[in-house]
Short mmCIF file of C-alpha atoms in Angstrom, two decimals:
data_model
loop_
_atom_site.label_atom_id
_atom_site.label_comp_id
_atom_site.label_asym_id
_atom_site.label_seq_id
_atom_site.Cartn_x
_atom_site.Cartn_y
_atom_site.Cartn_z
CA MET A 1 152.28 17.20 41.59
CA SER A 2 152.31 15.81 38.09
CA GLY A 3 149.85 13.68 36.19
CA THR A 4 150.47 10.03 35.55
CA GLY A 5 152.34 8.61 32.58
CA ALA A 6 155.31 9.86 30.64
CA ASP A 7 155.32 13.62 30.35
CA SER A 8 156.47 13.92 26.75
CA GLY A 9 154.42 17.08 26.26
CA CYS A 10 151.79 15.21 24.27
CA PRO A 11 148.79 13.98 26.27
CA HIS A 12 148.84 10.42 25.00
CA GLY A 13 152.24 9.99 26.69
CA ARG A 14 154.07 8.68 23.64
CA PRO A 15 157.42 10.19 22.71
CA SER A 16 157.74 12.17 19.50
CA PHE A 17 159.41 10.27 16.69
CA ASN A 18 160.04 13.20 14.38
CA ARG A 19 162.41 15.29 16.49
CA ARG A 20 165.53 16.44 14.78
CA PRO A 21 168.58 14.55 16.00
CA GLY A 22 170.34 16.52 18.71
CA ALA A 23 167.45 18.92 19.35
CA ALA A 24 167.54 20.08 22.98
CA THR A 25 164.21 19.71 24.72
CA LEU A 26 162.28 21.27 27.56
CA GLY A 27 159.54 18.89 28.62
CA GLY A 28 159.27 17.35 25.15
CA VAL A 29 159.20 20.67 23.27
CA THR A 30 162.19 21.87 21.31
CA ARG A 31 163.89 25.02 22.57
CA GLU A 32 162.97 26.77 19.32
CA SER A 33 159.23 26.35 19.83
CA ALA A 34 159.48 26.96 23.59
CA ALA A 35 161.19 30.29 22.90
CA VAL A 36 158.00 31.63 21.29
CA GLY A 37 155.75 30.07 23.90
CA PRO A 38 155.02 30.84 27.52
CA LEU A 39 157.35 31.60 30.42
CA CYS A 40 156.33 28.60 32.46
CA ALA A 41 158.86 25.98 31.31
CA ASP A 42 160.99 26.36 34.46
CA SER A 43 158.32 27.32 36.98
CA PRO A 44 158.79 26.39 40.65
CA HIS A 45 155.10 25.38 40.93
CA ARG A 46 153.81 23.07 38.21
CA PHE A 47 150.76 20.83 37.86
CA SER A 48 150.07 18.63 34.83
CA VAL A 49 147.40 15.99 34.31
CA PRO A 50 145.99 14.07 31.33
CA LEU A 51 142.19 14.15 31.08
CA SER A 52 139.66 12.39 28.88
CA ALA A 53 138.63 14.42 25.84
CA THR A 54 135.00 14.51 26.97
CA ARG A 55 132.72 17.11 28.54
CA ARG A 56 133.39 15.41 31.88
CA GLY A 57 137.16 15.79 31.29
CA ALA A 58 136.72 19.50 30.52
CA ARG A 59 134.71 19.97 33.72
CA LEU A 60 137.33 18.07 35.71
CA ALA A 61 140.03 20.35 34.26
CA ARG A 62 138.22 23.36 35.73
CA LEU A 63 137.70 21.68 39.10
CA LEU A 64 141.34 20.56 39.36
CA ALA A 65 142.52 24.03 38.34
CA ALA A 66 140.32 25.60 41.03
CA GLU A 67 141.81 23.32 43.67
CA ARG A 68 145.39 23.96 42.54
CA LEU A 69 144.88 27.76 42.44
CA ARG A 70 143.48 27.66 45.99
CA GLU A 71 146.50 25.64 47.11
CA TRP A 72 148.88 28.14 45.46
CA GLU A 73 146.81 31.06 46.88
CA VAL A 74 146.28 32.51 43.40
CA PRO A 75 143.04 34.36 42.54
CA ASP A 76 140.90 32.13 40.36
CA ASP A 77 139.31 34.93 38.36
CA PRO A 78 139.82 35.02 35.32
CA ALA A 79 142.09 31.94 35.32
CA LEU A 80 139.24 29.46 35.69
CA LEU A 81 137.37 30.95 32.75
CA ILE A 82 140.50 30.60 30.62
CA VAL A 83 140.97 26.97 31.74
CA ALA A 84 137.30 26.24 30.99
CA GLU A 85 137.49 27.76 27.50
CA LEU A 86 140.75 26.06 26.52
CA ALA A 87 139.59 22.68 27.89
CA ALA A 88 136.24 22.98 26.10
CA ASN A 89 138.06 23.78 22.85
CA ALA A 90 140.31 20.74 23.31
CA VAL A 91 137.20 18.57 23.69
CA LEU A 92 135.19 20.17 20.87
CA HIS A 93 137.89 20.90 18.28
CA GLY A 94 140.97 18.95 19.35
CA ARG A 95 139.45 15.58 20.14
CA VAL A 96 140.81 12.42 18.57
CA PRO A 97 138.88 9.29 19.64
CA GLY A 98 140.86 7.32 22.21
CA ARG A 99 143.25 10.17 22.98
CA SER A 100 143.24 12.51 25.97
CA PHE A 101 144.17 16.15 26.41
CA ARG A 102 146.60 17.52 28.99
CA LEU A 103 146.06 20.45 31.34
CA THR A 104 149.20 22.09 32.69
CA LEU A 105 149.29 24.95 35.18
CA ALA A 106 152.47 26.65 36.25
CA LEU A 107 153.22 29.56 38.55
CA THR A 108 156.46 31.41 37.95
CA GLY A 109 158.56 32.96 40.71
CA SER A 110 157.27 36.39 39.63
CA GLY A 111 153.64 35.28 40.06
CA THR A 112 152.71 34.81 36.39
CA LEU A 113 150.20 31.99 35.96
CA CYS A 114 150.62 29.87 32.85
CA VAL A 115 147.76 27.74 31.55
CA GLU A 116 148.45 25.18 28.84
CA VAL A 117 146.05 22.75 27.19
CA THR A 118 147.59 20.20 24.85
CA ASP A 119 145.53 18.06 22.48
CA THR A 120 146.34 15.65 19.68
CA ARG A 121 144.87 17.63 16.78
CA GLY A 122 147.88 19.64 15.69
CA ASP A 123 146.29 19.99 12.25
CA ARG A 124 143.51 22.21 13.67
CA THR A 125 144.98 25.51 14.81
CA PRO A 126 142.88 28.17 16.58
CA VAL A 127 142.46 31.47 14.78
CA ARG A 128 143.41 34.71 16.54
CA GLY A 129 140.68 37.38 16.59
CA ARG A 130 137.80 37.80 14.14
CA LEU A 131 137.95 39.06 10.61
CA ALA A 132 136.81 42.68 10.29
CA GLY A 133 133.48 42.04 8.51
CA GLU A 134 132.70 38.68 10.13
CA VAL A 135 129.32 38.45 11.81
CA PRO A 136 129.51 36.62 15.16
CA GLY A 137 127.49 33.41 15.32
CA GLU A 138 126.12 31.50 18.26
CA CYS A 139 129.52 30.09 19.14
CA GLY A 140 133.16 30.95 18.61
CA TYR A 141 133.56 33.43 21.46
CA GLY A 142 135.87 31.31 23.64
CA LEU A 143 139.17 32.46 22.18
CA LEU A 144 137.92 36.05 22.05
CA LEU A 145 137.42 35.78 25.82
CA VAL A 146 140.88 34.26 26.25
CA GLU A 147 142.35 37.05 24.12
CA GLU A 148 140.66 39.70 26.28
CA LEU A 149 141.38 38.12 29.66
CA ALA A 150 144.94 36.81 29.20
CA ASP A 151 148.00 39.03 29.11
CA ARG A 152 149.44 36.79 26.39
CA TRP A 153 148.27 33.68 24.57
CA GLY A 154 149.28 31.60 21.61
CA VAL A 155 149.74 28.18 20.08
CA ARG A 156 152.82 25.98 20.16
CA HIS A 157 153.04 23.00 17.77
CA GLY A 158 154.62 19.66 18.57
CA PRO A 159 155.56 17.09 19.25
CA VAL A 160 153.57 15.75 16.30
CA PRO A 161 150.58 15.24 16.34
CA CYS A 162 150.06 17.64 19.26
CA LYS A 163 149.49 21.35 19.71
CA THR A 164 149.39 23.37 22.91
CA VAL A 165 147.22 26.43 23.36
CA TRP A 166 148.66 28.53 26.17
CA ALA A 167 147.72 31.66 28.05
CA GLU A 168 149.58 33.71 30.66
CA LEU A 169 148.15 35.88 33.39
CA ASP A 170 150.43 38.37 35.11
CA PRO A 171 149.72 39.10 38.77
CA ALA A 172 147.59 42.14 39.51
CA PRO A 173 149.50 45.02 41.11
CA GLY A 174 149.92 44.21 44.78
CA ASP A 175 149.42 40.45 44.27
CA GLY A 176 152.35 38.16 44.83
CA PRO A 177 153.14 34.52 44.13
#
């Protein structure tokens, strides 16, 4: 099942106007940027939905992810925590008034779960890890949790003005797709 609207990769559903002529695409992302991103581009099970960039939209992302993981018979721990953190970041740091964010879940044939959250603030990129002498504050732990819980995670830019923060979870030994 896919969300409504054109699936250009960017949650507002508009096509990118700055693609290089002749660039091959995979779901609106050039092959070059997809090569450094997650494995889930050609997954047999895929779910994608645009959501409002509000606290309610972030909560709905978690609820929809829980339902989809149950349907796919995939353990929801720690996947739901990762979805919650990435959706909350999209609402807090990636929000542009009047624009939505997109949640995409994909399950590869080998059982790897891919979580992607795309927002329209490509100019604000998450920072990996903390600086050595940095004192933790009251917030800013979300990506540290994602870094600890996910097997891989990163950021893919484009199409302009979007960015996608993705995380992958490999199946636990003995688990299958």
